[in-house]
Coordinates of C-alpha atoms in Angstrom, one line a residue:
M1 CA 27.4 22.0 -10.7
E2 CA 28.8 18.5 -12.4
H3 CA 29.6 17.2 -8.5
L4 CA 25.9 17.7 -7.5
S5 CA 24.4 15.6 -10.0
F6 CA 24.7 12.3 -7.8
L7 CA 22.5 14.0 -5.2
V8 CA 18.9 13.3 -6.9
P9 CA 19.7 9.7 -7.3
I10 CA 21.2 9.1 -4.0
S11 CA 18.0 11.1 -2.3
I12 CA 15.3 9.3 -4.4
C13 CA 17.0 5.5 -4.2
C14 CA 18.2 5.9 -0.6
V15 CA 16.4 8.9 1.9
L16 CA 13.2 8.7 0.2
P17 CA 12.8 5.3 0.9
I18 CA 14.0 5.6 4.3
M19 CA 11.6 8.5 4.8
V20 CA 8.4 6.7 3.7
V21 CA 9.3 3.8 6.3
W22 CA 9.8 5.8 9.1
L23 CA 6.6 7.8 8.6
I24 CA 4.4 4.6 8.2
V25 CA 5.6 3.0 11.5
R26 CA 5.4 6.6 13.4
R27 CA 1.7 6.9 12.0
K28 CA 1.0 3.0 13.2
M29 CA 2.8 3.9 16.2
N30 CA 0.5 7.5 17.0
E31 CA -2.5 4.8 16.3
T32 CA -1.3 2.5 19.0
N33 CA -0.7 5.0 21.1
Q34 CA -4.2 6.6 21.0
R35 CA -5.7 3.5 21.2
T36 CA -4.0 2.5 24.3
Q37 CA -4.9 6.3 25.9
I38 CA -8.7 5.5 25.6
V39 CA -8.5 2.4 27.0
L40 CA -6.6 3.8 29.9
A41 CA -8.9 6.7 30.1
A42 CA -12.0 3.6 29.9
I43 CA -10.7 1.7 32.6
E44 CA -10.3 4.7 35.0
K45 CA -13.9 6.0 34.8
N46 CA -14.9 2.4 34.9
P47 CA -12.9 -0.3 36.1
E48 CA -15.8 -2.9 35.8
M49 CA -15.7 -2.4 31.9
D50 CA -15.1 -5.6 29.5
I51 CA -11.3 -4.4 27.9
E52 CA -11.9 -7.1 25.2
E53 CA -15.1 -5.2 24.0
I54 CA -13.6 -1.8 24.3
M55 CA -10.7 -3.2 22.0
K56 CA -12.8 -4.7 19.7
K57 CA -14.6 -1.3 18.8
I58 CA -11.2 0.7 18.8
S59 CA -9.4 -1.3 16.6
P60 CA -9.2 -1.0 13.0
K61 CA -11.3 -3.6 10.9
P62 CA -8.8 -6.1 9.1
K63 CA -9.5 -5.8 5.3
L64 CA -11.7 -8.3 3.7
L65 CA -10.0 -10.8 1.0
K66 CA -12.0 -9.0 -1.5
E67 CA -10.9 -5.6 -0.6
K68 CA -7.2 -6.8 -0.5
L69 CA -7.8 -8.3 -4.3
L70 CA -9.2 -5.0 -5.6
T71 CA -6.2 -3.1 -4.3
K72 CA -3.7 -5.9 -6.1
L73 CA -6.0 -4.8 -8.8
L74 CA -5.5 -0.8 -8.7
C75 CA -2.1 -1.1 -8.0
G76 CA -1.3 -3.7 -11.0
T77 CA -3.5 -1.3 -13.3
L78 CA -1.4 1.7 -12.2
A79 CA 1.7 0.3 -12.3
I80 CA 1.0 -1.0 -16.0
L81 CA -0.1 2.6 -17.1
L82 CA 2.9 4.4 -15.6
G83 CA 5.6 1.4 -17.3
I84 CA 3.5 2.2 -20.9
G85 CA 4.0 5.9 -20.0
L86 CA 7.3 5.6 -19.6
I87 CA 8.1 3.4 -22.2
G88 CA 6.5 5.8 -24.5
S89 CA 8.2 8.6 -23.3
G90 CA 11.4 6.8 -23.5
A91 CA 10.7 6.0 -27.1
W92 CA 9.5 9.7 -27.8
L93 CA 12.9 10.9 -26.9
G94 CA 14.5 8.4 -28.9
W95 CA 12.7 9.4 -31.8
I96 CA 13.0 13.3 -31.3
G97 CA 16.5 13.0 -30.0
G98 CA 15.5 15.5 -26.9
G99 CA 17.6 14.8 -23.6
G100 CA 20.9 13.3 -22.8
S101 CA 22.2 9.9 -24.5
N102 CA 21.1 7.8 -21.7
D103 CA 17.5 9.5 -20.7
P104 CA 15.7 7.3 -23.5
F105 CA 17.0 4.0 -22.3
A106 CA 16.4 5.0 -18.8
A107 CA 13.2 5.6 -19.1
C108 CA 12.5 2.6 -21.1
C109 CA 14.3 0.5 -18.4
F110 CA 11.9 2.0 -15.6
G111 CA 9.0 1.8 -17.7
L112 CA 9.7 -1.9 -18.0
I113 CA 10.3 -2.6 -14.4
A114 CA 6.8 -1.0 -14.0
L115 CA 5.3 -3.0 -16.3
G116 CA 6.8 -6.3 -14.8
V117 CA 5.9 -5.2 -11.3
G118 CA 2.0 -4.1 -12.9
I119 CA 1.8 -7.6 -14.5
A120 CA 2.9 -9.2 -11.4
F121 CA 0.1 -7.6 -9.4
L122 CA -2.7 -8.4 -12.1
V123 CA -1.2 -12.3 -12.1
N124 CA -1.7 -12.2 -8.4
Y125 CA -5.1 -10.7 -8.5
F126 CA -6.0 -13.0 -11.2
V127 CA -4.8 -16.2 -9.2
G128 CA -5.7 -15.2 -5.7
K129 CA -9.5 -14.5 -7.3
K130 CA -9.5 -18.1 -8.3
M131 CA -7.9 -19.8 -5.1
L132 CA -9.7 -17.5 -2.8
A133 CA -13.5 -17.8 -4.2
K134 CA -14.7 -20.1 -1.5
E135 CA -13.2 -18.1 1.2
I136 CA -14.8 -14.5 -0.5
E137 CA -17.9 -16.1 -0.9
A138 CA -18.1 -17.2 2.8
E139 CA -16.5 -13.5 4.1
E140 CA -19.2 -12.2 2.4
K141 CA -22.2 -14.3 3.9
R142 CA -20.3 -13.6 7.4
V143 CA -20.4 -9.9 7.0
T144 CA -23.9 -9.9 5.8
T145 CA -24.9 -11.9 8.5
Q146 CA -23.4 -9.7 10.9
E147 CA -24.8 -6.5 9.9

């Protein structure tokens, strides 16, 4: 059983990221194939149809700058909370003496990494909000005039 203890870190660090990338790429390919099938079916039914108009209607709407910034705020907040939780659990394990000898240290290390990522997201959010204020305002006006 001792020789199988390396499987969990390998599966988390190697296999899991590969599977996530594969699933994301597969989903995007399926979406593209579905849009292609819709356009081909529309062209078969009516060859005089405006293809650009169809593509605009079925293409996913790009995210607004404000939505992108709010996503960064959400990710930053979640990463900071995760980091604080991991650091707290590491401190708790170190205090009560539970787990292996490296468990509190590992939890604190992963917590510090998550905390750093969260802080980076929040800095990115606030700097982006400040730098893109005029663009966000113009984008909001454009969206409200289109509706």
